Amino acid sequence: MDLHTVTAYDIARTREDLVADAATAFVGGGTWLFSEPQPYLRRLLDLSGLRWPALTVTDAGLEIAATCTVERLAALSGTETWPSAALFHQCAAALLASWKIWKRATVGGNVCLAFPAGAMISLSTALDATALIWAPDGAERRIPVQQFVTGNGTNLLGPGEVLRSVHVPAAALASRTAFRKIALAPLGRSGAVVIGRVGPDGAFTLSVTAATVRPYVFRFPEPPTPGELADALRTGVPADAYFTDAHGAADWRRAVTAVLADEIREELS
């Protein structure tokens, strides 16, 4: 898509270059930005010049740069031995995109778009990841990705703020996981993505995304009983949080979420 209203394209080299107004968009991979008209834009600010390391592994966990591509992140499933390693490719595959998109689309872009079917949101939420936000005044803050995404296409970024990275804690990387996705078509956009995780301490975590307008996470000290899990989903996700679009009706999303959640409970118990 030609963005015919854009009159300036700048490349950020340092943090001081990250100065933006309402008519400026930060560019990671640009796969969504160039997919439809953006009539309000006059300037694009490319983040690639900052040369952030895509992936940084430390004793504390994994730091994923906002500019890390989906392809690079998915490759961790074949190179790392973390118990949760399979989840990186599983979530990347839940993103309805060709291999060409994988090479350009970024983790940060997917998270910041805050779409319910955002596969990197599913991954980050399931692994208790936190988002590092850079403010224009030089301050920074960390927010759980579960809280960072506030609704369908909305997040907690303020004017001029930038998502710098997403951090996955070591305990989450050391967790056993189970993944379920359902869509109305075999290669269709996700209707529901449900992910379960059992940590080294035996605690059970379940995340629900794609079916709802924002992520929901449920925590138990140990794998719950079928009734406990069903009650948590029924009381923890408001009925109006499930949405209807071309990829599924709200009542269908709610029903299949419960089925997938129980499959995960049984697998990880």
XYZ file of N, CA and C in Angstrom:
807
model
N 0.845 -1.186 0.000
C 0.000 0.000 0.000
C 0.888 1.246 0.000
N 0.702 2.112 -0.965
C 1.436 3.377 -0.984
C 0.863 4.316 0.071
N 1.745 4.841 0.927
C 1.324 5.826 1.936
C 1.590 7.213 1.351
N 0.658 7.697 0.547
C 0.907 8.897 -0.251
C 0.911 10.185 0.561
N 0.484 10.118 1.844
C 0.501 11.332 2.673
C 1.833 11.527 3.387
N 2.684 10.505 3.374
C 3.966 10.584 4.076
C 4.964 11.422 3.263
N 5.548 12.412 3.924
C 6.505 13.296 3.251
C 7.913 13.203 3.833
N 8.078 12.429 4.923
C 9.409 12.300 5.532
C 9.611 10.888 6.048
N 10.812 10.356 5.823
C 11.178 9.029 6.324
C 12.547 9.174 6.982
N 12.563 9.055 8.324
C 13.802 9.234 9.080
C 14.195 7.928 9.753
N 15.486 7.762 10.006
C 16.002 6.575 10.689
C 16.568 6.992 12.036
N 16.052 6.399 13.102
C 16.559 6.699 14.446
C 17.883 5.978 14.664
N 18.887 6.714 15.124
C 20.202 6.131 15.428
C 20.462 6.053 16.928
N 19.864 6.952 17.693
C 20.025 6.986 19.147
C 18.653 7.214 19.776
N 18.591 7.065 21.076
C 17.315 7.276 21.769
C 16.842 8.716 21.613
N 17.771 9.644 21.499
C 17.412 11.057 21.348
C 16.666 11.315 20.032
N 16.797 10.397 19.079
C 16.113 10.565 17.795
C 14.648 10.156 17.855
N 14.237 9.549 18.958
C 12.872 9.034 19.064
C 11.908 10.145 19.459
N 11.792 11.131 18.607
C 10.898 12.271 18.822
C 9.775 12.174 17.797
N 8.547 12.076 18.296
C 7.423 11.851 17.386
C 6.214 12.667 17.815
N 5.429 13.088 16.826
C 4.151 13.737 17.091
C 3.024 12.830 16.607
N 1.808 13.346 16.641
C 0.648 12.520 16.296
C 0.638 12.083 14.839
N 1.398 12.759 13.993
C 1.431 12.424 12.568
C 2.631 11.556 12.207
N 3.332 11.054 13.236
C 4.518 10.212 13.032
C 4.233 8.793 13.509
N 4.705 7.819 12.759
C 4.585 6.417 13.170
C 5.964 5.800 13.263
N 6.200 5.043 14.332
C 7.434 4.283 14.452
C 7.329 3.048 13.553
N 8.408 2.706 12.870
C 8.406 1.576 11.945
C 9.335 0.489 12.468
N 8.786 -0.711 12.658
C 9.598 -1.875 12.974
C 9.808 -2.658 11.693
N 8.854 -3.553 11.394
C 8.886 -4.267 10.123
C 7.993 -3.622 9.082
N 6.943 -2.919 9.564
C 6.044 -2.216 8.669
C 5.020 -3.080 7.967
N 4.909 -4.357 8.344
C 4.030 -5.257 7.605
C 2.560 -4.872 7.739
N 2.154 -4.369 8.884
C 0.777 -3.883 9.009
C 0.675 -2.447 8.512
N 1.670 -1.641 8.829
C 1.632 -0.224 8.484
C 1.398 -0.010 6.991
N 2.034 -0.851 6.175
C 1.909 -0.712 4.726
C 0.806 -1.585 4.131
N -0.064 -2.127 4.982
C -1.107 -3.026 4.483
C -2.420 -2.312 4.203
N -2.564 -1.076 4.668
C -3.800 -0.331 4.450
C -3.514 1.161 4.537
N -4.415 2.011 4.044
C -4.170 3.459 4.067
C -3.977 3.987 5.495
N -3.081 4.943 5.647
C -2.830 5.603 6.928
C -2.895 7.115 6.688
N -4.068 7.660 6.419
C -4.175 9.045 5.963
C -3.705 10.096 6.964
N -3.595 9.732 8.249
C -3.172 10.706 9.244
C -1.654 10.885 9.287
N -0.905 9.996 8.641
C 0.552 10.000 8.746
C 1.201 11.014 7.804
N 2.236 11.665 8.329
C 3.066 12.555 7.522
C 4.539 12.162 7.585
N 4.887 11.339 8.575
C 6.297 10.997 8.785
C 6.415 9.589 9.338
N 7.455 8.857 8.874
C 7.780 7.548 9.419
C 9.151 7.615 10.068
N 9.277 6.977 11.237
C 10.544 6.967 11.969
C 10.970 5.511 12.145
N 12.006 5.118 11.435
C 12.477 3.738 11.370
C 13.335 3.408 12.590
N 12.982 2.321 13.283
C 13.709 1.915 14.495
C 14.910 1.024 14.204
N 15.052 0.566 12.964
C 16.120 -0.396 12.660
C 17.505 0.190 12.884
N 17.649 1.504 12.761
C 18.952 2.133 12.938
C 19.474 2.078 14.362
N 18.615 1.751 15.309
C 19.043 1.632 16.702
C 19.840 0.362 16.950
N 19.696 -0.610 16.065
C 20.456 -1.862 16.112
C 20.382 -2.554 17.476
N 19.193 -2.674 17.991
C 19.006 -3.401 19.243
C 19.291 -4.893 19.024
N 20.033 -5.543 19.913
C 20.227 -6.997 19.793
C 18.869 -7.692 19.829
N 18.627 -8.566 18.866
C 17.308 -9.191 18.752
C 16.950 -9.997 19.993
N 17.882 -10.812 20.465
C 17.629 -11.703 21.588
C 18.820 -11.678 22.532
N 18.550 -11.533 23.827
C 19.604 -11.526 24.835
C 19.220 -12.489 25.947
N 20.015 -13.527 26.147
C 19.747 -14.519 27.181
C 20.641 -14.248 28.385
N 20.053 -14.151 29.562
C 20.789 -13.960 30.809
C 20.240 -14.937 31.848
N 20.840 -14.935 33.031
C 20.336 -15.785 34.104
C 18.909 -15.389 34.503
N 18.555 -14.125 34.258
C 17.224 -13.632 34.629
C 16.156 -14.024 33.624
N 16.570 -14.422 32.412
C 15.581 -14.803 31.416
C 15.975 -14.385 30.013
N 14.995 -14.071 29.207
C 15.190 -13.740 27.798
C 14.651 -12.350 27.516
N 15.514 -11.492 26.967
C 15.092 -10.151 26.553
C 14.911 -10.165 25.037
N 13.707 -9.836 24.593
C 13.363 -9.845 23.172
C 13.191 -8.400 22.717
N 14.053 -7.941 21.822
C 13.941 -6.572 21.333
C 12.632 -6.397 20.576
N 12.075 -5.197 20.649
C 10.842 -4.919 19.918
C 11.039 -5.108 18.422
N 12.259 -4.930 17.944
C 12.553 -5.064 16.517
C 12.934 -6.481 16.111
N 12.918 -7.423 17.040
C 13.188 -8.833 16.705
C 12.089 -9.343 15.790
N 12.458 -10.041 14.733
C 11.453 -10.551 13.812
C 10.796 -11.819 14.339
N 9.606 -12.081 13.840
C 8.897 -13.307 14.202
C 9.723 -14.526 13.811
N 10.364 -14.469 12.655
C 11.190 -15.595 12.194
C 12.327 -15.876 13.170
N 13.005 -14.842 13.615
C 14.139 -15.011 14.532
C 13.673 -15.608 15.853
N 12.538 -15.146 16.346
C 12.025 -15.657 17.613
C 11.572 -17.103 17.477
N 10.897 -17.416 16.382
C 10.408 -18.782 16.177
C 11.550 -19.781 16.129
N 12.716 -19.334 15.631
C 13.864 -20.232 15.507
C 14.359 -20.733 16.859
N 13.998 -20.051 17.948
C 14.422 -20.495 19.278
C 13.908 -21.899 19.594
N 12.780 -22.262 19.001
C 12.219 -23.592 19.275
C 13.135 -24.703 18.799
N 13.980 -24.395 17.822
C 14.889 -25.421 17.316
C 16.296 -25.315 17.845
N 16.576 -24.264 18.633
C 17.949 -24.056 19.091
C 18.106 -24.081 20.604
N 17.018 -23.925 21.328
C 17.104 -23.877 22.787
C 16.517 -25.135 23.413
N 16.956 -25.418 24.630
C 16.499 -26.620 25.327
C 15.577 -26.289 26.497
N 15.081 -25.073 26.574
C 14.136 -24.730 27.629
C 12.895 -25.613 27.508
N 12.310 -26.024 28.627
C 11.067 -26.806 28.551
C 9.958 -26.099 27.768
N 9.977 -24.763 27.771
C 8.939 -23.993 27.082
C 9.310 -23.655 25.642
N 10.438 -24.157 25.138
C 10.962 -23.714 23.844
C 9.983 -23.919 22.688
N 9.207 -24.992 22.725
C 8.291 -25.267 21.613
C 7.284 -24.142 21.406
N 7.014 -23.397 22.473
C 5.969 -22.385 22.417
C 6.292 -21.253 21.435
N 7.567 -20.958 21.228
C 7.928 -19.855 20.336
C 7.451 -20.119 18.909
N 7.706 -21.311 18.405
C 7.264 -21.628 17.051
C 5.757 -21.842 16.999
N 5.188 -22.446 18.035
C 3.746 -22.675 18.053
C 2.976 -21.355 17.959
N 3.412 -20.367 18.716
C 2.724 -19.070 18.680
C 2.981 -18.349 17.362
N 4.204 -18.430 16.847
C 4.493 -17.790 15.567
C 3.616 -18.383 14.472
N 3.402 -19.698 14.517
C 2.580 -20.360 13.508
C 1.111 -19.975 13.636
N 0.704 -19.477 14.801
C -0.676 -19.030 14.993
C -0.920 -17.679 14.334
N 0.153 -16.998 13.956
C 0.038 -15.724 13.248
C -0.255 -16.007 11.779
N -1.398 -15.531 11.308
C -1.789 -15.786 9.921
C -0.911 -14.936 9.005
N 0.204 -15.521 8.549
C 1.167 -14.768 7.749
C 2.045 -15.716 6.956
N 2.528 -15.252 5.811
C 3.423 -16.034 4.979
C 4.839 -15.970 5.535
N 5.737 -16.771 4.972
C 7.137 -16.749 5.406
C 7.760 -15.391 5.119
N 7.259 -14.689 4.106
C 7.790 -13.364 3.804
C 7.467 -12.380 4.932
N 6.274 -12.506 5.493
C 5.893 -11.647 6.615
C 6.736 -11.983 7.840
N 6.939 -13.286 8.082
C 7.772 -13.696 9.218
C 9.143 -13.018 9.181
N 9.685 -12.825 7.998
C 11.023 -12.237 7.880
C 11.047 -10.748 8.217
N 9.893 -10.085 8.166
C 9.851 -8.644 8.394
C 9.063 -8.253 9.636
N 7.975 -8.947 9.910
C 7.122 -8.585 11.042
C 7.901 -8.687 12.353
N 7.685 -7.728 13.236
C 8.433 -7.687 14.489
C 7.551 -8.048 15.683
N 8.215 -8.510 16.724
C 7.520 -8.834 17.971
C 6.855 -7.593 18.534
N 7.595 -6.487 18.563
C 7.056 -5.249 19.118
C 5.866 -4.730 18.351
N 5.925 -4.820 17.024
C 4.801 -4.359 16.225
C 3.550 -5.158 16.489
N 3.692 -6.477 16.604
C 2.552 -7.337 16.862
C 1.936 -7.053 18.226
N 2.793 -6.827 19.229
C 2.298 -6.530 20.573
C 1.621 -5.168 20.618
N 2.235 -4.167 19.987
C 1.685 -2.809 20.056
C 0.390 -2.649 19.273
N 0.198 -3.426 18.218
C -1.076 -3.366 17.504
C -2.230 -3.776 18.412
N -1.944 -4.661 19.353
C -2.922 -5.063 20.380
C -4.178 -5.694 19.787
N -4.044 -6.366 18.657
C -5.184 -7.084 18.098
C -5.394 -8.377 18.879
N -6.630 -8.806 19.085
C -6.881 -10.033 19.848
C -6.107 -11.238 19.325
N -5.971 -11.358 17.994
C -5.286 -12.511 17.417
C -3.779 -12.315 17.321
N -3.251 -11.311 17.999
C -1.807 -11.085 17.979
C -1.062 -12.245 18.605
N -0.337 -12.995 17.786
C 0.320 -14.213 18.273
C 1.429 -13.926 19.267
N 2.109 -12.792 19.113
C 3.163 -12.451 20.059
C 2.588 -11.994 21.402
N 1.358 -11.535 21.381
C 0.649 -11.237 22.629
C 0.332 -12.538 23.344
N -0.109 -13.538 22.589
C -0.389 -14.852 23.182
C 0.865 -15.415 23.839
N 1.993 -15.343 23.131
C 3.257 -15.861 23.655
C 3.682 -15.106 24.910
N 3.683 -13.787 24.824
C 4.151 -12.964 25.944
C 3.281 -13.141 27.182
N 1.980 -13.211 26.977
C 1.069 -13.373 28.108
C 1.263 -14.731 28.769
N 1.400 -15.763 27.952
C 1.552 -17.115 28.496
C 2.820 -17.264 29.316
N 3.875 -16.521 28.941
C 5.164 -16.648 29.624
C 5.422 -15.517 30.619
N 4.362 -14.855 31.059
C 4.480 -13.796 32.081
C 5.484 -12.717 31.684
N 5.546 -12.378 30.403
C 6.513 -11.389 29.932
C 6.097 -9.978 30.344
N 7.097 -9.123 30.494
C 6.859 -7.714 30.793
C 7.373 -6.857 29.641
N 6.710 -5.751 29.415
C 7.080 -4.828 28.344
C 7.875 -3.668 28.932
N 9.036 -3.370 28.325
C 9.839 -2.226 28.734
C 9.465 -1.042 27.845
N 8.964 0.015 28.462
C 8.489 1.189 27.729
C 9.453 2.347 27.926
N 9.866 2.961 26.817
C 10.691 4.168 26.859
C 9.791 5.382 26.677
N 9.904 6.332 27.606
C 9.132 7.570 27.519
C 9.972 8.664 26.859
N 9.341 9.684 26.280
C 10.082 10.752 25.603
C 11.013 11.532 26.523
N 10.696 11.583 27.826
C 11.528 12.353 28.757
C 12.728 11.566 29.275
N 12.948 10.351 28.765
C 14.086 9.538 29.194
C 13.738 8.525 30.267
N 12.535 8.596 30.816
C 12.119 7.632 31.830
C 11.747 6.310 31.165
N 11.664 5.269 31.966
C 11.230 3.973 31.461
C 10.444 3.237 32.523
N 9.614 2.321 32.088
C 8.786 1.538 33.015
C 8.529 0.164 32.422
N 8.246 -0.806 33.301
C 7.920 -2.160 32.866
C 6.477 -2.471 33.243
N 5.774 -3.075 32.303
C 4.368 -3.420 32.486
C 4.163 -4.855 32.018
N 3.479 -5.688 32.791
C 3.139 -7.020 32.271
C 2.382 -6.881 30.951
N 2.740 -7.687 29.972
C 2.072 -7.601 28.669
C 0.577 -7.849 28.815
N 0.194 -8.675 29.764
C -1.226 -8.916 30.001
C -1.958 -7.610 30.282
N -1.306 -6.691 31.018
C -1.920 -5.404 31.343
C -1.676 -4.361 30.257
N -0.569 -4.511 29.528
C -0.214 -3.548 28.479
C -1.289 -3.488 27.392
N -1.827 -4.647 27.019
C -2.912 -4.705 26.033
C -4.227 -4.505 26.776
N -4.928 -3.418 26.455
C -6.130 -3.060 27.205
C -7.429 -3.363 26.470
N -7.365 -3.613 25.168
C -8.581 -3.884 24.404
C -8.243 -4.175 22.963
N -9.264 -4.270 22.151
C -9.096 -4.560 20.729
C -8.460 -3.357 20.030
N -7.133 -3.418 19.851
C -6.409 -2.337 19.204
C -5.969 -1.215 20.130
N -6.054 -1.413 21.445
C -5.645 -0.378 22.395
C -4.603 -0.914 23.366
N -3.701 -0.036 23.798
C -2.668 -0.425 24.758
C -2.317 0.763 25.648
N -1.335 0.574 26.524
C -0.984 1.601 27.504
C 0.123 2.552 27.040
N 0.508 2.496 25.772
C 1.517 3.440 25.281
C 0.966 4.854 25.310
N 1.755 5.771 25.890
C 1.381 7.169 25.877
C 1.946 7.872 24.659
N 1.628 9.146 24.452
C 2.148 9.894 23.301
C 3.677 9.883 23.257
N 4.232 9.488 22.129
C 5.679 9.486 21.954
C 6.412 8.345 22.612
N 5.703 7.447 23.307
C 6.369 6.321 23.962
C 6.661 5.203 22.969
N 7.712 4.423 23.286
C 8.170 3.341 22.412
C 8.317 2.060 23.230
N 7.870 0.950 22.657
C 8.147 -0.351 23.262
C 9.580 -0.735 22.924
N 10.427 -0.843 23.935
C 11.832 -1.178 23.715
C 12.059 -2.679 23.613
N 11.443 -3.447 24.516
C 11.671 -4.892 24.522
C 10.609 -5.590 25.358
N 10.623 -6.911 25.258
C 9.753 -7.771 26.052
C 10.647 -8.761 26.779
N 10.460 -8.876 28.100
C 11.320 -9.749 28.904
C 10.537 -10.947 29.411
N 11.074 -12.153 29.146
C 10.486 -13.404 29.629
C 11.330 -13.899 30.803
N 10.748 -14.069 31.993
C 11.533 -14.506 33.144
C 12.008 -15.942 33.030
N 13.113 -16.231 33.700
C 13.718 -17.570 33.626
C 12.763 -18.659 34.104
N 11.972 -18.368 35.132
C 11.046 -19.376 35.651
C 10.028 -19.794 34.602
N 9.599 -18.844 33.770
C 8.645 -19.179 32.713
C 9.301 -20.029 31.637
N 10.552 -19.733 31.315
C 11.273 -20.526 30.320
C 11.465 -21.964 30.800
N 11.514 -22.146 32.115
C 11.721 -23.471 32.691
C 10.417 -24.224 32.921
N 9.314 -23.698 32.427
C 7.999 -24.308 32.642
C 7.628 -25.271 31.530
N 6.873 -26.289 31.876
C 6.253 -27.151 30.877
C 5.040 -26.421 30.313
N 4.800 -26.535 29.026
C 3.695 -25.797 28.423
C 2.824 -26.715 27.561
N 1.609 -26.249 27.319
C 0.687 -26.921 26.397
C -0.042 -25.839 25.613
N -0.182 -26.055 24.318
C -0.697 -25.029 23.413
C -1.905 -25.547 22.636
N -2.934 -24.700 22.519
C -4.092 -25.033 21.701
C -4.526 -23.786 20.920
N -4.803 -24.002 19.635
C -5.365 -22.950 18.794
C -6.509 -23.533 18.001
N -7.557 -22.737 17.782
C -8.654 -23.170 16.928
C -9.046 -22.013 16.019
N -9.412 -22.342 14.788
C -9.858 -21.358 13.818
C -10.954 -21.986 12.968
N -11.739 -21.154 12.314
C -12.830 -21.661 11.498
C -12.337 -22.334 10.221
N -11.097 -22.006 9.804
C -10.491 -22.642 8.633
C -9.134 -23.177 9.039
N -8.651 -24.234 8.382
C -7.371 -24.842 8.776
C -6.213 -23.850 8.876
N -6.162 -22.878 7.978
C -5.101 -21.875 8.019
C -5.659 -20.503 8.341
N -6.800 -20.474 8.994
C -7.470 -19.202 9.260
C -6.924 -18.466 10.466
N -7.350 -17.213 10.583
C -6.975 -16.395 11.724
C -7.490 -17.041 13.007
N -6.729 -16.964 14.071
C -7.072 -17.633 15.325
C -8.422 -17.169 15.856
N -9.266 -18.154 16.186
C -10.505 -17.843 16.869
C -10.315 -17.863 18.371
N -9.406 -18.706 18.837
C -9.042 -18.780 20.253
C -7.656 -19.403 20.365
N -6.847 -18.851 21.246
C -5.546 -19.422 21.578
C -5.499 -19.571 23.094
N -5.320 -20.787 23.549
C -5.267 -21.073 24.985
C -3.950 -21.777 25.267
N -3.222 -21.281 26.259
C -1.903 -21.826 26.584
C -1.824 -22.096 28.084
N -1.333 -23.268 28.432
C -1.147 -23.616 29.826
C 0.322 -23.772 30.153
N 0.648 -23.565 31.417
C 2.045 -23.647 31.840
C 2.103 -24.139 33.282
N 3.017 -25.083 33.538
C 3.292 -25.533 34.903
C 4.737 -25.196 35.215
N 4.937 -24.342 36.217
C 6.269 -23.873 36.563
C 7.052 -24.862 37.396
N 8.324 -24.560 37.638
C 9.160 -25.433 38.461
C 8.592 -25.665 39.860
N 7.791 -24.707 40.348
C 7.194 -24.840 41.682
C 5.863 -25.582 41.650
N 5.441 -26.050 40.467
C 4.196 -26.789 40.348
C 2.971 -25.933 40.111
N 3.128 -24.613 40.138
C 1.982 -23.725 39.925
C 1.495 -23.812 38.480
N 0.194 -23.701 38.307
C -0.454 -23.829 36.993
C -0.962 -22.468 36.541
N -0.629 -22.098 35.312
C -1.070 -20.826 34.737
C -1.745 -21.092 33.409
N -2.875 -20.447 33.176
C -3.598 -20.589 31.919
C -3.865 -19.202 31.339
N -3.545 -19.017 30.070
C -3.813 -17.738 29.413
C -4.812 -17.937 28.281
N -5.684 -16.944 28.114
C -6.698 -16.952 27.063
C -6.509 -15.708 26.209
N -6.278 -15.902 24.918
C -6.149 -14.789 23.984
C -6.867 -15.157 22.685
N -6.941 -14.198 21.772
C -7.576 -14.347 20.456
C -9.105 -14.425 20.549
N -9.631 -15.106 21.552
C -11.084 -15.191 21.712
C -11.652 -13.951 22.382
N -10.800 -13.229 23.083
C -11.247 -12.107 23.910
C -10.588 -10.805 23.457
N -11.175 -9.695 23.865
C -10.670 -8.390 23.416
C -9.333 -8.027 24.048
N -8.998 -8.674 25.148
C -7.683 -8.507 25.780
C -7.298 -9.822 26.432
N -6.035 -9.980 26.807
C -5.614 -11.250 27.412
C -6.182 -11.454 28.819
N -6.446 -12.702 29.143
C -6.856 -13.089 30.496
C -5.930 -14.204 30.971
N -5.535 -14.122 32.240
C -4.624 -15.111 32.816
C -5.218 -15.634 34.123
N -5.134 -16.940 34.311
C -5.642 -17.586 35.528
C -4.510 -18.366 36.182
N -4.409 -18.243 37.485
C -3.304 -18.867 38.217
C -3.838 -19.757 39.346
N -3.208 -20.921 39.482
C -3.564 -21.872 40.522
C -2.271 -22.402 41.139
N -2.264 -22.714 42.428
C -1.046 -23.242 43.057
C -0.650 -24.619 42.523
N -1.595 -25.318 41.913
C -1.355 -26.622 41.302
C -2.416 -26.813 40.214
N -2.243 -27.798 39.336
C -3.269 -28.003 38.301
C -4.649 -28.130 38.919
N -5.614 -27.360 38.432
C -6.949 -27.358 39.037
C -7.772 -28.573 38.624
N -8.866 -28.763 39.316
C -9.842 -29.774 38.909
C -10.645 -29.207 37.737
N -11.347 -30.074 37.002
C -12.182 -29.556 35.908
C -13.170 -28.498 36.371
N -13.778 -28.715 37.538
C -14.745 -27.748 38.054
C -14.106 -26.427 38.427
N -12.942 -26.486 39.048
C -12.249 -25.250 39.431
C -11.875 -24.416 38.210
N -11.411 -25.088 37.176
C -11.027 -24.368 35.970
C -12.255 -23.784 35.279
N -13.314 -24.556 35.186
C -14.537 -24.074 34.545
C -15.109 -22.870 35.293
N -15.078 -22.924 36.622
C -15.580 -21.810 37.430
C -14.736 -20.562 37.212
N -13.408 -20.747 37.124
C -12.514 -19.610 36.931
C -12.780 -18.922 35.594
N -12.960 -19.713 34.549
C -13.250 -19.135 33.239
C -14.609 -18.442 33.234
N -15.576 -19.051 33.867
C -16.937 -18.503 33.861
C -17.010 -17.177 34.605
N -16.292 -17.090 35.731
C -16.363 -15.874 36.542
C -15.273 -14.862 36.194
N -14.183 -15.346 35.597
C -13.044 -14.467 35.349
C -13.059 -13.736 34.028
N -13.827 -14.248 33.068
C -13.920 -13.592 31.759
C -15.356 -13.138 31.549
N -15.616 -11.835 31.559
C -16.988 -11.356 31.332
C -17.515 -11.823 29.980
N -18.798 -12.055 29.911
C -19.403 -12.536 28.665
C -19.146 -11.569 27.514
N -19.137 -10.265 27.808
C -18.935 -9.290 26.729
C -17.468 -9.130 26.344
N -16.565 -9.862 27.015
C -15.154 -9.818 26.627
C -14.883 -10.686 25.410
N -15.743 -11.674 25.172
C -15.651 -12.469 23.946
C -16.298 -11.655 22.822
N -15.679 -11.651 21.667
C -16.205 -10.796 20.607
C -16.566 -11.594 19.362
N -17.359 -10.948 18.546
C -17.817 -11.555 17.301
C -17.242 -10.796 16.112
N -16.659 -11.533 15.179
C -16.233 -10.960 13.916
C -16.298 -12.056 12.854
N -15.696 -11.807 11.710
C -15.766 -12.788 10.624
C -15.066 -14.098 10.962
N -14.255 -14.093 12.010
C -13.473 -15.275 12.363
C -14.103 -16.085 13.499
N -15.312 -15.699 13.910
C -15.993 -16.486 14.925
C -16.956 -15.662 15.752
N -18.041 -16.308 16.172
C -19.027 -15.645 17.023
C -18.606 -15.749 18.488
N -19.076 -14.812 19.285
C -18.684 -14.764 20.692
C -19.059 -16.033 21.446
N -20.272 -16.554 21.207
C -20.675 -17.754 21.944
C -19.841 -18.963 21.552
N -19.462 -19.049 20.268
C -18.572 -20.133 19.824
C -17.198 -19.990 20.468
N -16.651 -18.780 20.488
C -15.333 -18.559 21.099
C -15.346 -18.930 22.578
N -16.413 -18.570 23.254
C -16.498 -18.886 24.683
C -16.549 -20.397 24.904
N -17.323 -21.095 24.080
C -17.463 -22.547 24.238
C -16.154 -23.269 23.936
N -15.497 -22.904 22.831
C -14.277 -23.627 22.469
C -13.131 -23.293 23.430
N -13.138 -22.096 23.992
C -12.117 -21.752 24.987
C -12.196 -22.702 26.178
N -13.397 -22.972 26.639
C -13.571 -23.886 27.775
C -13.101 -25.292 27.434
N -13.394 -25.745 26.214
C -12.968 -27.091 25.795
C -11.450 -27.178 25.718
N -10.819 -26.179 25.082
C -9.361 -26.189 24.939
C -8.672 -26.074 26.291
N -9.234 -25.259 27.171
C -8.649 -25.095 28.501
C -8.648 -26.416 29.268
N -9.724 -27.166 29.158
C -9.777 -28.439 29.879
C -8.818 -29.454 29.270
N -8.632 -29.424 27.957
C -7.639 -30.299 27.329
C -6.244 -29.999 27.879
N -5.945 -28.728 28.023
C -4.640 -28.317 28.543
C -4.482 -28.737 29.986
N -5.541 -28.537 30.788
C -5.501 -28.961 32.188
C -5.179 -30.434 32.301
N -5.825 -31.241 31.470
C -5.606 -32.680 31.514
C -4.173 -33.030 31.056
N -3.693 -32.356 30.016
C -2.348 -32.646 29.506
C -1.283 -32.328 30.530
N -1.433 -31.247 31.267
C -0.395 -30.809 32.187
C -0.558 -31.341 33.596
N -1.666 -32.003 33.879
C -1.900 -32.511 35.232
C -1.033 -33.736 35.504
